[in-house]
Short mmCIF file of C-alpha atoms in Angstrom, two decimals:
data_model
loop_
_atom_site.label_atom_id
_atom_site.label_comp_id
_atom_site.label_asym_id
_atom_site.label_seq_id
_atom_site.Cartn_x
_atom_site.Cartn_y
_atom_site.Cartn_z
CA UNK A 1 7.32 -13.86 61.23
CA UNK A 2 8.32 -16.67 58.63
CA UNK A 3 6.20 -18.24 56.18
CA UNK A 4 5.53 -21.58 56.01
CA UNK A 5 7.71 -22.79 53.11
CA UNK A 6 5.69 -24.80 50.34
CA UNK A 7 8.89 -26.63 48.71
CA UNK A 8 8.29 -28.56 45.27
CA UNK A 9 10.59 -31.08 45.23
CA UNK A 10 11.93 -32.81 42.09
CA UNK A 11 13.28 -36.00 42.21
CA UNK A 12 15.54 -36.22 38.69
CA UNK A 13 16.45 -39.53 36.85
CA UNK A 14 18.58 -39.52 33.81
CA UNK A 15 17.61 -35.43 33.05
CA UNK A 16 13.85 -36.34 33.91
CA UNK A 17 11.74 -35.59 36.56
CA UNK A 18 10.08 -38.86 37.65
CA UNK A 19 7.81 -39.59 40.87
CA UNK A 20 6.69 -42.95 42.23
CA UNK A 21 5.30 -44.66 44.95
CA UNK A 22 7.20 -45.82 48.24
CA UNK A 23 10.42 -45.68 46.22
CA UNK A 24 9.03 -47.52 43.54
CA UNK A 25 7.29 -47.60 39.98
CA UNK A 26 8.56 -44.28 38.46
CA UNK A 27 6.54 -42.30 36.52
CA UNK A 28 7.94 -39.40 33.86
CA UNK A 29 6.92 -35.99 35.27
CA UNK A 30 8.86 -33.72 32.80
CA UNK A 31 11.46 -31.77 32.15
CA UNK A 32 13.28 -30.53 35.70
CA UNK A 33 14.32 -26.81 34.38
CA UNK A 34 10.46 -26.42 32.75
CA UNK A 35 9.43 -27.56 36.05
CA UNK A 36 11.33 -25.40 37.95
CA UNK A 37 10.33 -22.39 35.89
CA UNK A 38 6.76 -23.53 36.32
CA UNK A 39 6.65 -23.85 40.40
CA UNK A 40 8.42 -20.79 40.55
CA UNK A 41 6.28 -18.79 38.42
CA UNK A 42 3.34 -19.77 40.20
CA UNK A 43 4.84 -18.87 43.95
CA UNK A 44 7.41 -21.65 44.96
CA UNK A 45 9.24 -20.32 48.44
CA UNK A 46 12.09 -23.18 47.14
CA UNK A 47 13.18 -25.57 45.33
CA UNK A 48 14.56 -29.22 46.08
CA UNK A 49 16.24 -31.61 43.41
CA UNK A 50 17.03 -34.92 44.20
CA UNK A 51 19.49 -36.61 42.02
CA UNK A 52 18.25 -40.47 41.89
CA UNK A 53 19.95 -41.63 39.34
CA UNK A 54 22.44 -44.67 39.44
CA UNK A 55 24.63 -43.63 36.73
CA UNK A 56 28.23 -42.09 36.76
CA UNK A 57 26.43 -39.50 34.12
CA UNK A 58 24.08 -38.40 36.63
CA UNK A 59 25.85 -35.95 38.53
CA UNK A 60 26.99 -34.14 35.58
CA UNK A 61 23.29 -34.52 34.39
CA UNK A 62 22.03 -32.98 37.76
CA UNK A 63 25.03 -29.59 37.74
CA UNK A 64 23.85 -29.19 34.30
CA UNK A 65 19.69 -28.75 35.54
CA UNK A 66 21.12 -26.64 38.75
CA UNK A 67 23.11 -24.37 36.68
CA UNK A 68 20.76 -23.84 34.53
CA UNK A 69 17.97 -23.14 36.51
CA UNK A 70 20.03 -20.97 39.03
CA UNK A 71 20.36 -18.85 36.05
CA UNK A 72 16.24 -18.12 35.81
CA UNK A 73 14.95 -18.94 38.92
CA UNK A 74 16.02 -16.14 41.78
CA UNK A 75 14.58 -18.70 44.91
CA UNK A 76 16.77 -21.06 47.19
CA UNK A 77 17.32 -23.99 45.47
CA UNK A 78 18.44 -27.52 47.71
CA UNK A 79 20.13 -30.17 45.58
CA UNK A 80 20.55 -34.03 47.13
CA UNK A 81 20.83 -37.74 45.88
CA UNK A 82 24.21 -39.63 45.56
CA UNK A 83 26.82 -36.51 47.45
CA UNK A 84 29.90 -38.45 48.82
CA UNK A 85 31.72 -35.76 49.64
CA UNK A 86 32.62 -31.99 50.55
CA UNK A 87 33.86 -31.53 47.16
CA UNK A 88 30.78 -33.31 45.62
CA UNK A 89 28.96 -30.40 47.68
CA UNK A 90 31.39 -27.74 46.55
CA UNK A 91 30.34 -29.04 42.44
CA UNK A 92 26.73 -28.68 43.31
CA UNK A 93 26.67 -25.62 44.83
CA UNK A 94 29.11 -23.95 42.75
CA UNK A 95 26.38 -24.76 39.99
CA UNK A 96 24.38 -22.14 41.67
CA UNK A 97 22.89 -25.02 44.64
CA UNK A 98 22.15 -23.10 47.66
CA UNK A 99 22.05 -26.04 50.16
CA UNK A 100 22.35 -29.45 49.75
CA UNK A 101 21.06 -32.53 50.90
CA UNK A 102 22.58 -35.25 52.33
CA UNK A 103 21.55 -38.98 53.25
CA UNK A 104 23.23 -42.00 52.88
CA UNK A 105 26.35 -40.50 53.07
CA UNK A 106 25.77 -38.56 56.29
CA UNK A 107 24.72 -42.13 57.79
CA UNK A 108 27.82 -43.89 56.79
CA UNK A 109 30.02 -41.18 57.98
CA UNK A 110 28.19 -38.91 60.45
CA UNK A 111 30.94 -36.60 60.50
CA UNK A 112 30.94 -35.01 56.87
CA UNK A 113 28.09 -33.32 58.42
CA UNK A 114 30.58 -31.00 60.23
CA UNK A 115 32.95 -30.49 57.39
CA UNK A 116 30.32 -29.26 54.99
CA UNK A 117 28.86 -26.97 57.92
CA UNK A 118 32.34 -25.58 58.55
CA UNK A 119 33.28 -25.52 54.52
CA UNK A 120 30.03 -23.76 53.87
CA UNK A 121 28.21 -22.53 56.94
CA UNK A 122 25.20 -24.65 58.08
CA UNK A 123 22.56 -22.86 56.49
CA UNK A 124 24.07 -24.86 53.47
CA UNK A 125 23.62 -28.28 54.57
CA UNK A 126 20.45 -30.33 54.77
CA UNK A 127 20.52 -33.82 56.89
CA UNK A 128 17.91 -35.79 54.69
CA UNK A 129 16.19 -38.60 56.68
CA UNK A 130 14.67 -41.28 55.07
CA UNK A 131 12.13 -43.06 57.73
CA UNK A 132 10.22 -45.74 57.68
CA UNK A 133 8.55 -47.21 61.09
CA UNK A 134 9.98 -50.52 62.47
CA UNK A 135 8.02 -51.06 65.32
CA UNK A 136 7.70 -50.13 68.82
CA UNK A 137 4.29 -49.54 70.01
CA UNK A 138 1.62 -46.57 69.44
CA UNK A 139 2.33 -44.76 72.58
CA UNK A 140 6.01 -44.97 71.40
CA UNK A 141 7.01 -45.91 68.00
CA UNK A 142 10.35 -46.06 66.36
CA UNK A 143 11.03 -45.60 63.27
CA UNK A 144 14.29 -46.28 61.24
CA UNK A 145 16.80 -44.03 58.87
CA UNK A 146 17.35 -45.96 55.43
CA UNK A 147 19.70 -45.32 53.13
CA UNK A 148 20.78 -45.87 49.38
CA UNK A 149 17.35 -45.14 48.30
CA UNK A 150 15.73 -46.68 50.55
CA UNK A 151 16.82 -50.38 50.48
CA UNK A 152 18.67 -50.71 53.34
CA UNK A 153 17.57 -50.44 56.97
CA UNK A 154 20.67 -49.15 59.19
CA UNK A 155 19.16 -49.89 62.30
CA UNK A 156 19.47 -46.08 63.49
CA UNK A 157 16.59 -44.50 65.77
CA UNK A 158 15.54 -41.65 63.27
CA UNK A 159 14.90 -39.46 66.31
CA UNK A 160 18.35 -40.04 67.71
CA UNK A 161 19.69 -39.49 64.51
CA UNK A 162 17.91 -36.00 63.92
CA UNK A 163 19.53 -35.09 67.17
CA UNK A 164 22.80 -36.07 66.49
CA UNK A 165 22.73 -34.45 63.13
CA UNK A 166 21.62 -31.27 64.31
CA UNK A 167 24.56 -31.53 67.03
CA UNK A 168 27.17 -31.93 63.76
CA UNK A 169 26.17 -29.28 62.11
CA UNK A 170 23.05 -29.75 59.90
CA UNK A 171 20.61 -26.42 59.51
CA UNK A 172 17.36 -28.20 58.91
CA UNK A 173 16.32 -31.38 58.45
CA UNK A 174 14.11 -32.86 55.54
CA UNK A 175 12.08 -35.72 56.98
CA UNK A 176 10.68 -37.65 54.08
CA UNK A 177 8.71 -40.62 55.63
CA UNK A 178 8.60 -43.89 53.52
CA UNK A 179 5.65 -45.32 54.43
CA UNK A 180 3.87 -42.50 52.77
CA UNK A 181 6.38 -41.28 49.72
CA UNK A 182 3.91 -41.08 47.03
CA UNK A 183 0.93 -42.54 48.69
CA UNK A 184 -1.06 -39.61 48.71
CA UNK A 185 -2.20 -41.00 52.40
CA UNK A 186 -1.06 -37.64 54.12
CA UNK A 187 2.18 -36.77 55.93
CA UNK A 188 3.32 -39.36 59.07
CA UNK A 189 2.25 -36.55 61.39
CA UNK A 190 3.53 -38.51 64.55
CA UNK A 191 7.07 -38.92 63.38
CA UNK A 192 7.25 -35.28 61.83
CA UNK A 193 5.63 -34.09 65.38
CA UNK A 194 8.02 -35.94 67.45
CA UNK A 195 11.57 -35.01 65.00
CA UNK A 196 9.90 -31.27 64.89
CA UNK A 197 9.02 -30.73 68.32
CA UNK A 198 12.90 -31.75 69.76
CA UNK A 199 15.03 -30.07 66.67
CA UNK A 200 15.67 -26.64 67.34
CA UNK A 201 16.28 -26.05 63.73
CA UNK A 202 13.65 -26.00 60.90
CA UNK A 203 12.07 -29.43 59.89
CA UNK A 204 10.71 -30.16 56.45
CA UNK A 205 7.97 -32.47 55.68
CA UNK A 206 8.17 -35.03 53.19
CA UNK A 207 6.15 -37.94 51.75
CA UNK A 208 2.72 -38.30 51.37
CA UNK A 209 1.08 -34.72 50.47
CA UNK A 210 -2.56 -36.50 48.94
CA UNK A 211 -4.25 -33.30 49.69
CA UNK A 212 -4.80 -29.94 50.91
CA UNK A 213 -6.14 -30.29 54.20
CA UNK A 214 -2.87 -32.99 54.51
CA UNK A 215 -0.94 -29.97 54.09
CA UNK A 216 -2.25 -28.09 56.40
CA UNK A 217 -2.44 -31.07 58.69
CA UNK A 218 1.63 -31.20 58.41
CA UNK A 219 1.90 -27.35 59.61
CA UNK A 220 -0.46 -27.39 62.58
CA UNK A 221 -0.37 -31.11 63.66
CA UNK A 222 2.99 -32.21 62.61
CA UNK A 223 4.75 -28.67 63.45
CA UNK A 224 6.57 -28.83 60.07
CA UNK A 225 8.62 -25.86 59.19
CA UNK A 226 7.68 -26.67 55.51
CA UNK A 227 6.32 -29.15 53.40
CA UNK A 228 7.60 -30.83 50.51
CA UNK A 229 5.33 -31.29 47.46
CA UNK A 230 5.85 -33.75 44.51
CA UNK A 231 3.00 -35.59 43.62
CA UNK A 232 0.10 -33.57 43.83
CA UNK A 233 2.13 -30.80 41.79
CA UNK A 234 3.83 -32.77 38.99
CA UNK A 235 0.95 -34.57 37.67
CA UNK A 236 -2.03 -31.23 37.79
CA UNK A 237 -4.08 -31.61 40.63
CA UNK A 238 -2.91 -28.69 42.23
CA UNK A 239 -1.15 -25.66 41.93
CA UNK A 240 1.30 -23.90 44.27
CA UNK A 241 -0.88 -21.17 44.19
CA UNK A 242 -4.34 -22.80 45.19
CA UNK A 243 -2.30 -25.29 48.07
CA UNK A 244 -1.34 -22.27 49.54
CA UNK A 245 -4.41 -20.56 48.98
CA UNK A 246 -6.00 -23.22 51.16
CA UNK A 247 -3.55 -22.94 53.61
CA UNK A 248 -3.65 -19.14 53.80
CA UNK A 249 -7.80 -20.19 54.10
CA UNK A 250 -6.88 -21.96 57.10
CA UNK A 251 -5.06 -19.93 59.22
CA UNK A 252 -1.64 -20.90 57.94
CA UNK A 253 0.87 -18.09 56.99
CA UNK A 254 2.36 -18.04 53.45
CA UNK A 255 3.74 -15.82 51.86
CA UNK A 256 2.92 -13.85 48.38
CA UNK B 1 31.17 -3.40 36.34
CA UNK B 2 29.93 -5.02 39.46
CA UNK B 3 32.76 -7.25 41.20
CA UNK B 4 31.99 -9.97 43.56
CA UNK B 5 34.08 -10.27 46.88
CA UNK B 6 34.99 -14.05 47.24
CA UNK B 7 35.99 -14.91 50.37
CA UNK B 8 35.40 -18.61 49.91
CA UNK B 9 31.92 -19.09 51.20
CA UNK B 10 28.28 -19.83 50.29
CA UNK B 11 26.92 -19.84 47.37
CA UNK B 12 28.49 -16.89 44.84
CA UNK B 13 27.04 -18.24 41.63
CA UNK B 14 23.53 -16.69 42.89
CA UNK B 15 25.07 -13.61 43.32
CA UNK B 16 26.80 -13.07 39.80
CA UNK B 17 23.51 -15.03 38.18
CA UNK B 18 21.04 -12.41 39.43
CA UNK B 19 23.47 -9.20 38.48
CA UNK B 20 23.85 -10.97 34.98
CA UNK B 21 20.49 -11.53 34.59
CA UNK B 22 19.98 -7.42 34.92
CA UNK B 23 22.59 -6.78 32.75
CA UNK B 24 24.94 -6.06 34.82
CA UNK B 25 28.71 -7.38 34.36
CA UNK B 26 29.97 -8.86 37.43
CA UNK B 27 33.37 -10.61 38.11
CA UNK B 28 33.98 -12.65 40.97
CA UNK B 29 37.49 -11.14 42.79
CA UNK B 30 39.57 -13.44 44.82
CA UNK B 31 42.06 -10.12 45.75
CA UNK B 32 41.85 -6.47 46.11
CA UNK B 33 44.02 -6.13 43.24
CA UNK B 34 40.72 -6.98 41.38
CA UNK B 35 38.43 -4.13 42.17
CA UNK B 36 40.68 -2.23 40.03
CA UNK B 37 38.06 -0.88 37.44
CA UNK B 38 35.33 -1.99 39.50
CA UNK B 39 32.25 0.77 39.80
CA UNK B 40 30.47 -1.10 42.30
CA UNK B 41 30.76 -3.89 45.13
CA UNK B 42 29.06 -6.84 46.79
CA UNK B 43 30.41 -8.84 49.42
CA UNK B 44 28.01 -11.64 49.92
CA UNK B 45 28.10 -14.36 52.29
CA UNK B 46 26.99 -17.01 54.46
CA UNK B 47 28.71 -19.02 57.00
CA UNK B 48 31.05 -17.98 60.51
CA UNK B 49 31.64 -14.12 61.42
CA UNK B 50 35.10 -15.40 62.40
CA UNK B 51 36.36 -17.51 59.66
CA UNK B 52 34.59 -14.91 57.11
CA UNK B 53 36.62 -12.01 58.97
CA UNK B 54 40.03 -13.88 58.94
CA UNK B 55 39.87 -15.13 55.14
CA UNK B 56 38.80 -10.62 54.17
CA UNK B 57 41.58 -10.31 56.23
CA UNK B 58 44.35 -12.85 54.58
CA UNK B 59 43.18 -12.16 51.54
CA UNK B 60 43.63 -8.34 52.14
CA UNK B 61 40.60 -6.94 51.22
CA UNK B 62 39.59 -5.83 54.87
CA UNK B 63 41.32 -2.40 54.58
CA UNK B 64 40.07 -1.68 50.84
CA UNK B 65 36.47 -2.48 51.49
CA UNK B 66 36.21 -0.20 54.65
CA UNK B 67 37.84 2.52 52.34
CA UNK B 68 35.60 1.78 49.47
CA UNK B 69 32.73 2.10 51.93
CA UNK B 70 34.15 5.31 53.70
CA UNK B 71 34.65 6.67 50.62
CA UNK B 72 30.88 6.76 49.71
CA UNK B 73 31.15 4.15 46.56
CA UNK B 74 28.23 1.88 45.65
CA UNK B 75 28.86 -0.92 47.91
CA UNK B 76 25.97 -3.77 49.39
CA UNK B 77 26.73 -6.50 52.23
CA UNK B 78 24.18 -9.43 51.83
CA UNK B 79 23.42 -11.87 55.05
CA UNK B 80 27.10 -11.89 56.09
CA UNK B 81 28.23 -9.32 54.45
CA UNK B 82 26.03 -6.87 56.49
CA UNK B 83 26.82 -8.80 60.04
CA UNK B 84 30.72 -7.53 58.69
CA UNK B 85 29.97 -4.55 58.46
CA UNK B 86 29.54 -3.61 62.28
CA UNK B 87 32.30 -3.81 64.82
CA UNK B 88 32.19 -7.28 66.30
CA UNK B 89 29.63 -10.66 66.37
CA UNK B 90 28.70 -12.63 69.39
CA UNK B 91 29.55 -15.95 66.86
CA UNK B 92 33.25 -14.66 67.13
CA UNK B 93 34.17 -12.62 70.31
CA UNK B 94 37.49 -10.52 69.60
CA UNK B 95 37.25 -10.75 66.16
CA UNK B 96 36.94 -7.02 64.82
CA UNK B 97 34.82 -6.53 61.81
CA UNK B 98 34.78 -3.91 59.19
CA UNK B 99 33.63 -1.44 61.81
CA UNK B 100 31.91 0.80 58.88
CA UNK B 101 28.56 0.59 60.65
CA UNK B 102 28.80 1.13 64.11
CA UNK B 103 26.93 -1.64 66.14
CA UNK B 104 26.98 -5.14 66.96
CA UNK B 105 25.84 -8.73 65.56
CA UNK B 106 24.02 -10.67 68.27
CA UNK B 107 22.04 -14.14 68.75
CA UNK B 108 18.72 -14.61 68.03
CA UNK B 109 17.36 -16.30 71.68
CA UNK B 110 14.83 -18.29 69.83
CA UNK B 111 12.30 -16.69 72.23
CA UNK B 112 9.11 -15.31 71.25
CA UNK B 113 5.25 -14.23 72.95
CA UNK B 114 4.32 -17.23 70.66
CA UNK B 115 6.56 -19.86 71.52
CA UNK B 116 9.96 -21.45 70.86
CA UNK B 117 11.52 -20.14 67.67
CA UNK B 118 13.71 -22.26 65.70
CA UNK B 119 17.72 -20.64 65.40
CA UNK B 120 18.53 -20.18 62.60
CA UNK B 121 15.38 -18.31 60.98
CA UNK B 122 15.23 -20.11 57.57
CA UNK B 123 12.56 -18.68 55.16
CA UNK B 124 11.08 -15.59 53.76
CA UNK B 125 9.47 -12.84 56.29
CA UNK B 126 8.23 -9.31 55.68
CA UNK B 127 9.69 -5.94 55.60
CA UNK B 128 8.30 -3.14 57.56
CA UNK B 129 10.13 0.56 56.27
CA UNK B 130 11.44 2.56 59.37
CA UNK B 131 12.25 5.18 56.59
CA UNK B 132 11.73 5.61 52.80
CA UNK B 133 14.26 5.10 51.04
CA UNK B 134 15.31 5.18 47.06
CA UNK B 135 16.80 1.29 47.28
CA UNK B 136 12.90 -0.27 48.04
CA UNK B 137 10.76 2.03 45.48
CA UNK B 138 8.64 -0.19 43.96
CA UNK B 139 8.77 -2.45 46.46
CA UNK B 140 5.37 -2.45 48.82
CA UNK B 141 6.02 -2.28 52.35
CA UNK B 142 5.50 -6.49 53.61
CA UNK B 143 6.90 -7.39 50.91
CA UNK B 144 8.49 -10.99 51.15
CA UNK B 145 12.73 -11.40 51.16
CA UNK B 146 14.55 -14.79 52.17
CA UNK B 147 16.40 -15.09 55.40
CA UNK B 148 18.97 -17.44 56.44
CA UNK B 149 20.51 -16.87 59.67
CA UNK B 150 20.86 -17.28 63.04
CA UNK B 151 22.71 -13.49 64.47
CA UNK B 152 20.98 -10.28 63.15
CA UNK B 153 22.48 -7.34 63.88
CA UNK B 154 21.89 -4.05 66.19
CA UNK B 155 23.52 -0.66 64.79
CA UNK B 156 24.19 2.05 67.22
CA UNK B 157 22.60 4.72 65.07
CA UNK B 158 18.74 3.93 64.75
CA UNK B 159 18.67 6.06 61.34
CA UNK B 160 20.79 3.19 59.58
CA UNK B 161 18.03 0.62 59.26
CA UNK B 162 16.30 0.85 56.38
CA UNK B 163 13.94 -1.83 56.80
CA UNK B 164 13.10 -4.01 59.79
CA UNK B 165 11.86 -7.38 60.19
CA UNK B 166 10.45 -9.34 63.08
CA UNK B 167 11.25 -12.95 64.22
CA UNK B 168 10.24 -12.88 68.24
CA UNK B 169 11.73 -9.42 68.21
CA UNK B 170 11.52 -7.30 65.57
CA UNK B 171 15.29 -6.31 64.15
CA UNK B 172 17.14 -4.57 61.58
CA UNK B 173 17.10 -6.32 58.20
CA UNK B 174 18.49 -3.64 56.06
CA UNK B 175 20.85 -1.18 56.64
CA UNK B 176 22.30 1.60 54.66
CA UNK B 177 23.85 5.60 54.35
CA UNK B 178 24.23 7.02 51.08
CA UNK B 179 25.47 3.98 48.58
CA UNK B 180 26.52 1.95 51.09
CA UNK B 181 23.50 -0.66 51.75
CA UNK B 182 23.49 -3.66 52.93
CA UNK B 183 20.80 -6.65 53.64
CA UNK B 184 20.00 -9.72 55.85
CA UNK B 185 18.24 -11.45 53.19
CA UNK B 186 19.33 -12.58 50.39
CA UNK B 187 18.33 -10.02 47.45
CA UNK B 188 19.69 -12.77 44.58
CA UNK B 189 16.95 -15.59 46.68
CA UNK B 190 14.12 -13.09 47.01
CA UNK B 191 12.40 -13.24 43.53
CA UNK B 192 11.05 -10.22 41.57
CA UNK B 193 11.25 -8.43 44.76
CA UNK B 194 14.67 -9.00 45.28
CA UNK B 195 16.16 -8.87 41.68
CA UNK B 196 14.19 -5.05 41.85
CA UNK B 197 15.98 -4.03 45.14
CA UNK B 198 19.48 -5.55 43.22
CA UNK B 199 18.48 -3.21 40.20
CA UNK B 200 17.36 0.03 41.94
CA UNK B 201 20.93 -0.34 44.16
CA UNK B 202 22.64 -0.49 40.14
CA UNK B 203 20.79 2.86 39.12
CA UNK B 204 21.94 4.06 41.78
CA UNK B 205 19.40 4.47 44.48
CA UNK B 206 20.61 6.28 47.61
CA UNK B 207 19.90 4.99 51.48
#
């Protein structure tokens, strides 16, 4: 049977890897190929770079980072932020990108969803959902997709959406929750449960990894596929080897 | 020299990094005119039995890779390029593939004694060795490889699987005769694991 995936992901500004809260207050985390090198070395199943840079430069910055870590690093490597288009796609993964990840642009037009998956297969392309909850009550909440970094609310149900992107062509879905990027709080396990438990392909959990026992939470409560990891990696409180030590611990299969 | 069949799909860069990272030479060839000086072969792939099939086909490399195969060359398939390697998929019915393995690619049903599986697998699972072989010395049996993919495939001669793998049922994940071999997961995604497999195929392990 498959692992659980434990995914480090590295959000990249400018060549740097930088990690804040909710969107906001970046912090400098490093250097992305050292990184890289690092999680890998110590048992990363992937990696996931997210281009969040506002600058023309940044793209070129980002091909540069995935070319040269797809030179080192032998593990599937996911690269998102700022693609507009199948041939933004073809750049990234002709840099040595395995998938890539796609958000605003798949909300503006749904449809590039289906010419990446028939360009590239869709084990290639990743439907990134940025969510943040906008009501509804606790028996049934809804929660939003956002896009261009999370500034704009598009007024989409982000459970409809999953669906929808799943139907175009998408081959997992990253879920990153908002409300929790960077807050160390734990994973939204309601709205990973509730994307996780209607996609039939793999979900990925994202925002708010604070601990361990979060972690594990996001596997056996949430149903997550795998679970993204910034935070608690970038700045030494953890190690991919001793979070999935503690998941192994608790019943959770990894793998070595 | 290692040459690299491009059919236009998924990601090749992987492929040529982890060959050049053994110290291997490897050329990506967009024509059959380019195995010309070639001692070995990959044909990698991801993405649609179909579309893969037509584009070998237009591109005319269909005939010169079965022959390259028949005639007991170093060849290895990876993901797609093993599901090509049998007669015909259930993602494309009609479409004849490479035929060099006889068999067929089928669905995974997503059904399993524990549940619902999610289709496609994504994600690294274990090997179990039906046989020994020379291409996985070194390599413990459960060792970890990365999958990607939603057909697997079912040869019609048990002794061509080389290493099985279980997602609801358990399946063939490697297949090979002689230098021919070829792999569900993806050998240049796998880690050490993986980039060993890659090397003992280049010094010429035997299926």
């Amino acid at each position: 049977m498959t692992a659980i995936r434990l995914i480090p992901c590295l959000d990249v500004d400018e060549g740097r890897v930088v990690k804040g809260v909710k969107f906001q207050g970046l912090r400098d985390a490093g250097d992305p190929v050292e990184l890289a090198r690092r999680y890998n070395e110590e048992g990363a199943d992937e990696l996931t770079f997210l281009d969040i840079g506002a600058s023309h430069e940044s793209r070129d910055i980002m091909i540069d980072v995935v070319a040269r870590v797809a030179k080192e690093v032998f593990i599937p490597l996911c690269v998102g932020g700022g693609l507009r288009s199948v041939e933004d796609m073809r750049a990234v993964l002709g840099a040595g990108a395995d998938k890539v990840a796609v958000t605003s642009y798949a909300l503006k037009d749904p449809e590039v969803l289906s010419r990446a998956a028939r360009a590239f297969g869709s084990q290639c392309v990743v439907l990134s959902i940025d969510a943040k909850r906008a009501g509804g009550t606790d028996a049934e909440p809804v929660w939003h997709a956002f896009i261009n970094g999370g500034r704009v609310d598009t007024g989409v149900d982000v459970l409809e959406w999953a669906a929808r992107g799943e139907e175009l062509g998408a081959g997992e879905i990253l879920l990153n929750s908002m409300d929790r990027d960077g807050t160390k709080a734990g994973f939204d396990l309601e709205l990973t449960r509730r994307v996780s438990e209607r996609a039939g392909i793999p979900v990925i959990a994202s925002g708010g990894a604070g601990t361990m026992d979060s972690i594990v939470d996001a596997v056996r409560l949430g149903k997550a596929d795998a679970v993204l990891v910034a935070s608690l990696l970038h700045f030494g409180e953890a190690t991919v080897g001793s979070i999935k030590r503690h998941m192994e611990d608790k019943g959770v299969s990894v793998r070595w | 020299m290692t040459a690299v069949v491009d059919y236009a799909a998924g990601n090749l860069r992987s492929v040529l990094n982890a060959l050049e990272s053994l110290g291997e030479q490897a050329k990506l060839v967009e024509g059959p005119g380019g195995l010309a000086g070639a001692d070995r072969l990959v044909v990698p792939g991801d993405g649609h039995f179909g579309t893969a099939m037509g584009t070998l086909e237009s591109r005319g490399f269909a005939d010169p890779v079965r022959e390259w195969i028949a005639a007991g060359k170093p060849f290895m398939g990876i993901c797609l390029g093993l599901q090509l390697l049998m007669e015909g998929s259930e993602e494309a019915p009609g479409v004849r593939g490479l035929g060099s393995f006889p068999g067929a690619v089928k669905r995974f049903s997503g059904a399993s004694a524990a549940g619902r599986l999610k289709v496609p697998q994504i994600g690294w699972n274990r090997l179990r060795y039906p046989r020994k072989t020379e291409l996985f010395e070194g390599i413990p049996e459960g060792s970890w490889f990365y999958f990607i993919h939603g057909y697997f495939v079912e040869p019609a001669d048990e002794t061509l699987s080389v290493g099985d793998a279980e997602y609801g049922i358990e399946y063939c994940a490697a297949a090979g005769r002689g230098r021919a071999c070829a792999f569900q997961f993806h050998p240049e995604k796998s880690g050490s694991g993986g980039l060993r497999l890659i090397r003992n195929w280049l010094e010429g392990a035997t299926a």
